[in-house]
Short mmCIF file of C-alpha atoms and ligand atoms in Angstrom, two decimals:
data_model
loop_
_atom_site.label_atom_id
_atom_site.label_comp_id
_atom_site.label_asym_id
_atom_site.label_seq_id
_atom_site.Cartn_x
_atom_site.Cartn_y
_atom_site.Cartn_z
CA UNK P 194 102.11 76.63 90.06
CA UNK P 195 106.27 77.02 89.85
CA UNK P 196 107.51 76.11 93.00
CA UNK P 197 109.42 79.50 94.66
CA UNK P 198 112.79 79.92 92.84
CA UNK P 199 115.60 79.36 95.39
CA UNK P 200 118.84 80.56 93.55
CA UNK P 201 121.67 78.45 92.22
CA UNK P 202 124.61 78.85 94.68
CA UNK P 203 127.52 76.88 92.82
CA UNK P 204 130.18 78.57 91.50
CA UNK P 205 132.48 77.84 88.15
CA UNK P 206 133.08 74.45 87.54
CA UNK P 207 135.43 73.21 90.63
CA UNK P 208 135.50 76.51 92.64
CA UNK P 209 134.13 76.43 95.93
CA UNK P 210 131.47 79.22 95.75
CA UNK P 211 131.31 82.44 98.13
CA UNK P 212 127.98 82.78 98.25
CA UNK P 213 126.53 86.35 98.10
CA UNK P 214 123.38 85.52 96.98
CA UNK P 215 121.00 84.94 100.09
CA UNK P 216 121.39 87.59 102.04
CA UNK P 217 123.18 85.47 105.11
CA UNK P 218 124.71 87.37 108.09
CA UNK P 219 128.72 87.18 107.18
CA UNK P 220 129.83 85.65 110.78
CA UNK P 221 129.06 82.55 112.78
CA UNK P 222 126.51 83.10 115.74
CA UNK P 223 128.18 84.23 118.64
CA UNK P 224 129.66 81.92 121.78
CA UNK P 225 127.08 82.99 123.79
CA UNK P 226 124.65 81.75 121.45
CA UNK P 227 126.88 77.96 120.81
CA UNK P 228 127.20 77.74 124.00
CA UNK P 229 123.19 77.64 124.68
CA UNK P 230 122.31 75.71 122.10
CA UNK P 231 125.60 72.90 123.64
CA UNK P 232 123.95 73.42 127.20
CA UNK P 233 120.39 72.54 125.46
CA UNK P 234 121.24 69.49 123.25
CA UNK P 235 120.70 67.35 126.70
CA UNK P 236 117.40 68.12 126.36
CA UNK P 237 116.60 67.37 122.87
CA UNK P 238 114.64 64.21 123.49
CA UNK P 239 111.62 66.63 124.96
CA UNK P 240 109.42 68.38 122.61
CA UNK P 241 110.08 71.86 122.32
CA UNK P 242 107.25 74.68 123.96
CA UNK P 243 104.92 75.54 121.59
CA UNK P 244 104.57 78.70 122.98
CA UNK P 245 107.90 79.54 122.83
CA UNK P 246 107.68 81.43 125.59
CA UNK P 247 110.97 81.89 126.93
CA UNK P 248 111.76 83.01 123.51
CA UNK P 249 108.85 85.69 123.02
CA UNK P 250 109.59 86.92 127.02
CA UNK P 251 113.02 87.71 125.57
CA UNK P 252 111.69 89.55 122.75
CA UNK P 253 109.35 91.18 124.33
CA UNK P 254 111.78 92.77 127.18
CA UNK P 255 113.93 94.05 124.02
CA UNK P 256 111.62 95.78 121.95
CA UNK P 257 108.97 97.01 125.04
CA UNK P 258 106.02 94.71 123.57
CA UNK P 259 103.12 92.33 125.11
CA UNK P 260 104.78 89.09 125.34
CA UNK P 261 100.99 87.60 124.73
CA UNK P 262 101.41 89.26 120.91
CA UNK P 263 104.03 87.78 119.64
CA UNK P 264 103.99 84.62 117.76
CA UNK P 265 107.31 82.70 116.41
CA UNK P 266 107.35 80.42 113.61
CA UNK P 267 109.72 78.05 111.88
CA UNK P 268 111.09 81.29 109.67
CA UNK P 269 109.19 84.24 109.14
CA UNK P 270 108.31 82.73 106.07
CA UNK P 271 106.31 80.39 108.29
CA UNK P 272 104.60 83.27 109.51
CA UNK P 273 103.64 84.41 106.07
CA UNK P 274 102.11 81.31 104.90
CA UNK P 275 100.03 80.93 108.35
CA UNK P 276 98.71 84.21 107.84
CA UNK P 277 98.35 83.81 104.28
CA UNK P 278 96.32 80.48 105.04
CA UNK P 279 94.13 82.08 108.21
CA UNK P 280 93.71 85.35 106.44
CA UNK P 281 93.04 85.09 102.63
CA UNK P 282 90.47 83.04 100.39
CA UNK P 283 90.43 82.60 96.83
CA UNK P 284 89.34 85.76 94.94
CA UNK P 285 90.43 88.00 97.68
CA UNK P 286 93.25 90.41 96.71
CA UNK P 287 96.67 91.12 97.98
CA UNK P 288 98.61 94.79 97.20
CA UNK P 289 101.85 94.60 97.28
CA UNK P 290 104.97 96.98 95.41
CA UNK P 291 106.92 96.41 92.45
CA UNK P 292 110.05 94.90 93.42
CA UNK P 293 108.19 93.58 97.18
CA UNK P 294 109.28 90.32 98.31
CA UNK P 295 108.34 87.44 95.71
CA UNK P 296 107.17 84.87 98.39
CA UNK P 297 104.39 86.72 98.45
CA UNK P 298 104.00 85.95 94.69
CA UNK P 299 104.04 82.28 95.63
CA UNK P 300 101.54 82.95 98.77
CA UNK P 301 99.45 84.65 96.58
CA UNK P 302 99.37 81.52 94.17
CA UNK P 303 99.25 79.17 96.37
CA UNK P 304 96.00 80.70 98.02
CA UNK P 305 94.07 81.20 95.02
CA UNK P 306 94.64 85.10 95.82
CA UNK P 307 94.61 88.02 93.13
CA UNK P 308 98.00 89.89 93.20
CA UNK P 309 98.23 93.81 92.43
CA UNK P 310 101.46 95.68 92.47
CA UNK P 311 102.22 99.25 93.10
CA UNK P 312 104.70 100.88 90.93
CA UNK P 313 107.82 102.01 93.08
CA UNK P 314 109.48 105.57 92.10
CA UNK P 315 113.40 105.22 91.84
CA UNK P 316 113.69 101.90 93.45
CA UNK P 317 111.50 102.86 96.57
CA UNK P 318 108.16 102.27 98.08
CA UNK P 319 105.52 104.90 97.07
CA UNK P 320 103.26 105.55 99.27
CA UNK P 321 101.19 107.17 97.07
CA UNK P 322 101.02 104.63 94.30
CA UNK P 323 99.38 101.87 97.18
CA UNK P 324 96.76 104.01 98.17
CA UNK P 325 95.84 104.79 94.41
CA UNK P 326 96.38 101.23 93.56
CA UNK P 327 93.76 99.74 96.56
CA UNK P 328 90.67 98.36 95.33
CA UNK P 329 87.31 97.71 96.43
CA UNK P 330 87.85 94.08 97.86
CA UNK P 331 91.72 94.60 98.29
CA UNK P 332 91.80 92.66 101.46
CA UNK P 333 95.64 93.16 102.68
CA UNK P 334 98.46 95.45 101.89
CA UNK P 335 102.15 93.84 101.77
CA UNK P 336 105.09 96.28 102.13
CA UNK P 337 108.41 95.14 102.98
CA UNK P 338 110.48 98.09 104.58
CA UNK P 339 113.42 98.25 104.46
CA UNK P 340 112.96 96.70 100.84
CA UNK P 341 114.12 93.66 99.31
CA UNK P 342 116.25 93.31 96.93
CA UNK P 343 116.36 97.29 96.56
CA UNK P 344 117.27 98.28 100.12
CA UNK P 345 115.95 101.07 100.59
CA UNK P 346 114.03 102.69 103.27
CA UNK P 347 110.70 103.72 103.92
CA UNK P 348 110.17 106.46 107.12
CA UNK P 349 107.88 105.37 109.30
CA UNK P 350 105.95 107.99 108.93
CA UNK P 351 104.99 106.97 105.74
CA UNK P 352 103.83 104.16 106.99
CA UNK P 353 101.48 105.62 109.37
CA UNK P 354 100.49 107.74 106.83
CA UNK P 355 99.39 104.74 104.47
CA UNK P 356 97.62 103.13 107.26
CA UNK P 357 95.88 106.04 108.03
CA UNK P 358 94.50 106.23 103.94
CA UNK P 359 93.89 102.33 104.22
CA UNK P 360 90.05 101.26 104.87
CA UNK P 361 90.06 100.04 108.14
CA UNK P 362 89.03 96.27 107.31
CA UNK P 363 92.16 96.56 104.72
CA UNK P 364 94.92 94.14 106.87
CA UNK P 365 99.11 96.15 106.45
CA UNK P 366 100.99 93.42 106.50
CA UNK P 367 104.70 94.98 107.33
CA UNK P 368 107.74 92.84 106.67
CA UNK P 369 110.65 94.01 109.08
CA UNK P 370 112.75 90.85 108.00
CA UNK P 371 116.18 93.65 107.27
CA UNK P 372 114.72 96.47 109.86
CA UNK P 373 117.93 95.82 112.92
CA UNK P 374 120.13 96.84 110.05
CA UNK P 375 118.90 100.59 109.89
CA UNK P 376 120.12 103.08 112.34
CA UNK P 377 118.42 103.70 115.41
CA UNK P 378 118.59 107.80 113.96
CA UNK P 379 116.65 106.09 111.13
CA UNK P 380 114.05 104.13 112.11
CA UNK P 381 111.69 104.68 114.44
CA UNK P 382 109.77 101.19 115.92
CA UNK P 383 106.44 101.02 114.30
CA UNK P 384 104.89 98.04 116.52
CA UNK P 385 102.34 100.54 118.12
CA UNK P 386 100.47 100.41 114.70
CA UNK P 387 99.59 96.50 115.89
CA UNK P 388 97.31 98.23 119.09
CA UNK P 389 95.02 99.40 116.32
CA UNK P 390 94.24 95.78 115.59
CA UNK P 391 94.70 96.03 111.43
CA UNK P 392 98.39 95.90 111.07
CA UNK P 393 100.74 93.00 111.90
CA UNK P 394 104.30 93.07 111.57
CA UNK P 395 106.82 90.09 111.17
CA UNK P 396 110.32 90.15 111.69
CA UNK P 397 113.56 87.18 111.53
CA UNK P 398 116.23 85.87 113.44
CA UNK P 399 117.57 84.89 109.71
CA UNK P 400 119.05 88.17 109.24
CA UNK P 401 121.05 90.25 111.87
CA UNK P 402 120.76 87.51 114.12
CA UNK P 403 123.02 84.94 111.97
CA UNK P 404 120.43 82.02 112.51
CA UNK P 405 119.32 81.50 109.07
CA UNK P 406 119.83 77.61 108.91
CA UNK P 407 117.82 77.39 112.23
CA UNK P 408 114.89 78.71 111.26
CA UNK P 409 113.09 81.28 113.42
CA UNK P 410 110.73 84.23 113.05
CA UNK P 411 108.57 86.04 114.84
CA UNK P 412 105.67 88.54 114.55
CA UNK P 413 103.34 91.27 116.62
CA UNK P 414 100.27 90.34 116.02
CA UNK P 415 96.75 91.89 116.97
CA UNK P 416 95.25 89.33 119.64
CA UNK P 417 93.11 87.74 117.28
CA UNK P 418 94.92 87.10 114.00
CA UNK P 419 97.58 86.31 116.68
CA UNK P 420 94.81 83.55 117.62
CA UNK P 421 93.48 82.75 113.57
CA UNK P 422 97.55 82.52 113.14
CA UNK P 423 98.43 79.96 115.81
CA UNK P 424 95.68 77.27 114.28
CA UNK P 425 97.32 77.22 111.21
CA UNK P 426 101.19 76.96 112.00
CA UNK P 427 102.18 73.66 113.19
CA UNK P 428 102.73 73.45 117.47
CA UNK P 429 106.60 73.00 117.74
CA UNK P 430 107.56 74.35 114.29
CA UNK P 431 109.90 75.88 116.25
CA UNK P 432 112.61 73.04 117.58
CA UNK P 433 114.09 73.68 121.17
CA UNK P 434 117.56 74.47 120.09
CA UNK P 435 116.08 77.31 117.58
CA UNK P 436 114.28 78.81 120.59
CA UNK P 437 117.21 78.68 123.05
CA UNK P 438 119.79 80.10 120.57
CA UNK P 439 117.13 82.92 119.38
CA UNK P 440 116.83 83.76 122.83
CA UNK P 441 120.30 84.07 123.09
CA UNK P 442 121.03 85.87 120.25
CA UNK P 443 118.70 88.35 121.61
CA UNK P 444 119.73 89.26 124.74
CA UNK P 445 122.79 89.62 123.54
CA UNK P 446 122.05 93.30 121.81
CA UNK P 447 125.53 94.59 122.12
CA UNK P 448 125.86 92.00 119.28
CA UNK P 449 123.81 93.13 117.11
CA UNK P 450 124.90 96.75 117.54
CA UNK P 451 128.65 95.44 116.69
CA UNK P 452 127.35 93.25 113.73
CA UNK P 453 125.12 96.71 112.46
CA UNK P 454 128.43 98.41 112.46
CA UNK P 455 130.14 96.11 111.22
CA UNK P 456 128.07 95.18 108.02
CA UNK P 457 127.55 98.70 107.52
CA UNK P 458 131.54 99.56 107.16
CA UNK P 459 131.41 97.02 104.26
CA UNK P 460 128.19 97.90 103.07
CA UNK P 461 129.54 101.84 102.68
CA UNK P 462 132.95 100.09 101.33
CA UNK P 463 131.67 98.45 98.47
CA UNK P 464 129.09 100.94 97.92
CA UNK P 465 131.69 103.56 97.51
CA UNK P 466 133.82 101.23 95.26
CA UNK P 467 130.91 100.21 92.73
CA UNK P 468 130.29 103.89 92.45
CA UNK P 469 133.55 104.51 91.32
CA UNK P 470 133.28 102.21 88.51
CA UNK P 471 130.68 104.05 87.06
CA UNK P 472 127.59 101.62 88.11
CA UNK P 473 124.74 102.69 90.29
CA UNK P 474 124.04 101.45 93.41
CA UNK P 475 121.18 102.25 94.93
CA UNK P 476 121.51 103.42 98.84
CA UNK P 477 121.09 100.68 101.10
CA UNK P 478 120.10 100.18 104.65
CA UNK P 479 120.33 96.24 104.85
CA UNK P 480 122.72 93.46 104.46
CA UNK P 481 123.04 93.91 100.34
CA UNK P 482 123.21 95.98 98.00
CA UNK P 483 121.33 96.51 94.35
CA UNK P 484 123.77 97.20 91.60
CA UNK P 485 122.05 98.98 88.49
CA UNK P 486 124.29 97.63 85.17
CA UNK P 487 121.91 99.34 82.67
CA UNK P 488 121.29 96.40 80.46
CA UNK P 489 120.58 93.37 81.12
CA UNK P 490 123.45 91.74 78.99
CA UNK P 491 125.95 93.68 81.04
CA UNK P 492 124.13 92.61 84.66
CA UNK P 493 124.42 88.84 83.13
CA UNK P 494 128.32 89.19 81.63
CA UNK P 495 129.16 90.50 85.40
CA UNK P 496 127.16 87.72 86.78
CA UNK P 497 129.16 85.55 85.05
CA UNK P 498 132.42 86.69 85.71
CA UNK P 499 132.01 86.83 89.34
CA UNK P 500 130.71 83.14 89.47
CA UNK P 501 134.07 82.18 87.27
CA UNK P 502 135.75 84.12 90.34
CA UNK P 503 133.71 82.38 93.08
CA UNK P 504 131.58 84.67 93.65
CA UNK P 505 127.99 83.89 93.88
CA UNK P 506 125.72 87.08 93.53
CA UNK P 507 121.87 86.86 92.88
CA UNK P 508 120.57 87.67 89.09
CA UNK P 509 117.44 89.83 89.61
CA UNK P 510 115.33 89.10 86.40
CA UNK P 511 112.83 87.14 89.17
CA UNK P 512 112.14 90.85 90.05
CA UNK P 513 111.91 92.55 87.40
CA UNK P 514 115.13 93.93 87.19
CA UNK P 515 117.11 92.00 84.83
CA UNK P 516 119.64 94.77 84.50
CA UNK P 517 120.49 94.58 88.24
CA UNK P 518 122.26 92.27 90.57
CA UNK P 519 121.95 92.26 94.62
CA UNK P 520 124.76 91.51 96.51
CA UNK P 521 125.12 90.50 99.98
CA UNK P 522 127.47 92.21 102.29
CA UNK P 523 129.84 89.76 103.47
CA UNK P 524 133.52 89.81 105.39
CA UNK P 525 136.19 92.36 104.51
CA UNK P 526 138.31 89.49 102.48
CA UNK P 527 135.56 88.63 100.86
CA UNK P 528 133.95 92.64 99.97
CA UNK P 529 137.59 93.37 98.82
CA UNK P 530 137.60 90.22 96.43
CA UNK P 531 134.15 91.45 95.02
CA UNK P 532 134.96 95.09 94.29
CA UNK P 533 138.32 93.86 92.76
CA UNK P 534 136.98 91.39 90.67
CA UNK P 535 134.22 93.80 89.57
CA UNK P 536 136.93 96.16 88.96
CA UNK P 537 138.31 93.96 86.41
CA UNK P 538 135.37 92.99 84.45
CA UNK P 539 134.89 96.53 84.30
CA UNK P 540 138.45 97.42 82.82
CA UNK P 541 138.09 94.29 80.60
CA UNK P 542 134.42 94.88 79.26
CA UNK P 543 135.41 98.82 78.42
CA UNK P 544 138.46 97.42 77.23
C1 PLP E 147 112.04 90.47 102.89
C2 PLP E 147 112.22 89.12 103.48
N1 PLP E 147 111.27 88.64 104.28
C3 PLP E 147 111.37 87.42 104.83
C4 PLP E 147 112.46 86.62 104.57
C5 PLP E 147 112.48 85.21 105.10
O1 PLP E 147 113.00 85.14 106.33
P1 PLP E 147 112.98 83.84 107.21
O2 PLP E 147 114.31 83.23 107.08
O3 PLP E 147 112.68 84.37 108.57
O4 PLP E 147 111.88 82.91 106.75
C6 PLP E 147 113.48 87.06 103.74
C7 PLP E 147 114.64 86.21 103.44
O5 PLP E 147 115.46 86.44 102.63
C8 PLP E 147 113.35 88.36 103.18
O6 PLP E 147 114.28 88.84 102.35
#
């Protein structure tokens, strides 16, 4: 099988790159979370608690939950594989959407699994489309809301609704990884579904939380997936300073209300620039943005030029979407330098 395509992040020969092309919170973590991890480093020669449960106590006073639910993994990618590896054999079939997140391609693959994928109607989930496209032995249901790369949102309600079409033995596996982005007007918390005991829901520190490079996820899971799940992830995948800086980070929620405003100034920025270029950008309630370039030639020629101007954006032809780039939203400087420099390819590829 290919191994799951990481993008190239250098920029022209000799530049050093601004990469815009992982999706990466813009900022540093915060003091409060530095200062932690510094306090913690004196006990680094201890194994970290498996449980995590410091870590899960934290989440669980945030978002209302059972701390006993939630699981934490070494990313929520981490999460994905476990349940991947707990949940599905060979021959059994995943469901997932068009443009859904591609490490589930590589799960898929790497289980022996049969993929399906939903069509999506103008770059968004369709509700309708899963439930017509569920088959007898479809054993679990991937949606990734709100979407990546497109970024667009799915009402909870929708949600419900598809669980309430899926058979009951069908697992909804619900990907949260961009949902602290969204407004709270927006999007209502879904992780009552989990009570039912067929729907689990994952979510990541990588994102809002600025702690990509330490790797930490977490999930809700029904009590025994939650038990299936915690065989198959390695005890301690999750190193001490992850847990006490993820624990930090959130408690700290007046943080990630400032960071939500923040990216979404620059989001609505360069959204609003784009636009007036003449390019398509499809309405986003994350940390990127898909631009639509029509052809694929264009989408590459822009590609180009950015990376010639340092800026690294991510080519979408892995998704289907070769005529489309996603960009993360990253510091004012560095949104100005991007809607300038696409400004200019612009004037000089109409020119
Ligand atoms: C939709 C989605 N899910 C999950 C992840 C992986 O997150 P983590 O860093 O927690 O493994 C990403 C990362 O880009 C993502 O875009």
């Amino acid at each position: 099988m290919d191994p799951y395509a990481l993008p190239d992040i250098s920029a022209a020969e000799g530049l050093e790159p601004i990469v815009l092309a992982q999706n990466e919170h813009a900022y540093p973590p915060s003091k409060f979370v530095q200062e932690a991890v510094a306090a913690a480093l004196n006990k680094a020669q201890l194994y970290p608690d498996s449980d995590c449960t410091e870590l899960c106590a934290a989440i669980a006073r945030v978002h209302a939950l059972n701390p006993d639910n939630i699981v934490c993994g070494s990313g929520s990618m981490e999460l994905m594989s476990g349940l991947m590896l707990a949940y599905m054999s060979a021959a059994d079939r995943i469901l997932m959407t068009d443009y859904g997140y591609l490490f589930m391609r590589t799960l898929a693959r790497l289980v022996g699994a049969n993929l399906d994928t939903a069509p999506e109607t103008g770059y968004q989930v369709d509700v309708d489309n899963v439930i017509a496209a569920v088959k007898p032995d479809t054993k679990l249901v991937f949606i990734v809301n709100p979407g990546n790369p497109c970024g667009s949102l799915l009402h909870n309600d929708e949600i419900r609704r598809l669980r309430t079409a899926l058979p009951q033995d069908v697992l909804l596996m619900v990907d949260e990884a961009y949902a602290e982005f969204v407004d709270a007007g927006f999007h209502q918390p879904l992780f009552d579904l989990v009570e039912q005991g067929n729907t689990v829901i994952t979510r990541t520190f990588s994102k809002i939380y600025g702690l990509a490079g330490l790797r930490v996820g977490w999930g809700y899971f029904p009590a025994d997936i939650r038990d299936q799940l915690r065989k198959v992830i390695n005890p301690g995948s999750v190193s001490l300073l992850s847990q006490v800086a993820a624990r930090a980070a959130m408690l700290d929620q007046a943080g990630v209300a400032e960071a939500r405003r923040l990216i979404a100034t620059q989001r609505d920025y360069l959204t609003q620039e784009i636009s007036a270029l003449g390019l398509r950008v499809v309405p986003s309630h994350t940390n990127f943005i898909l631009v639509d370039f029509e052809t694929a030639a264009q989408a590459s020629a822009a590609f180009e030029f950015l990376r010639n101007h340092r800026l690294v954006v991510r080519p979408m032809g892995g998704y289907g979407l070769p005529a489309c780039l996603r960009i993360t939203i990253g510091t004012p400087p560095q949104m100005q330098l991007t809607a300038q420099t696409l400004g200019a390819w612009r004037q000089q590829s109409n020119g």
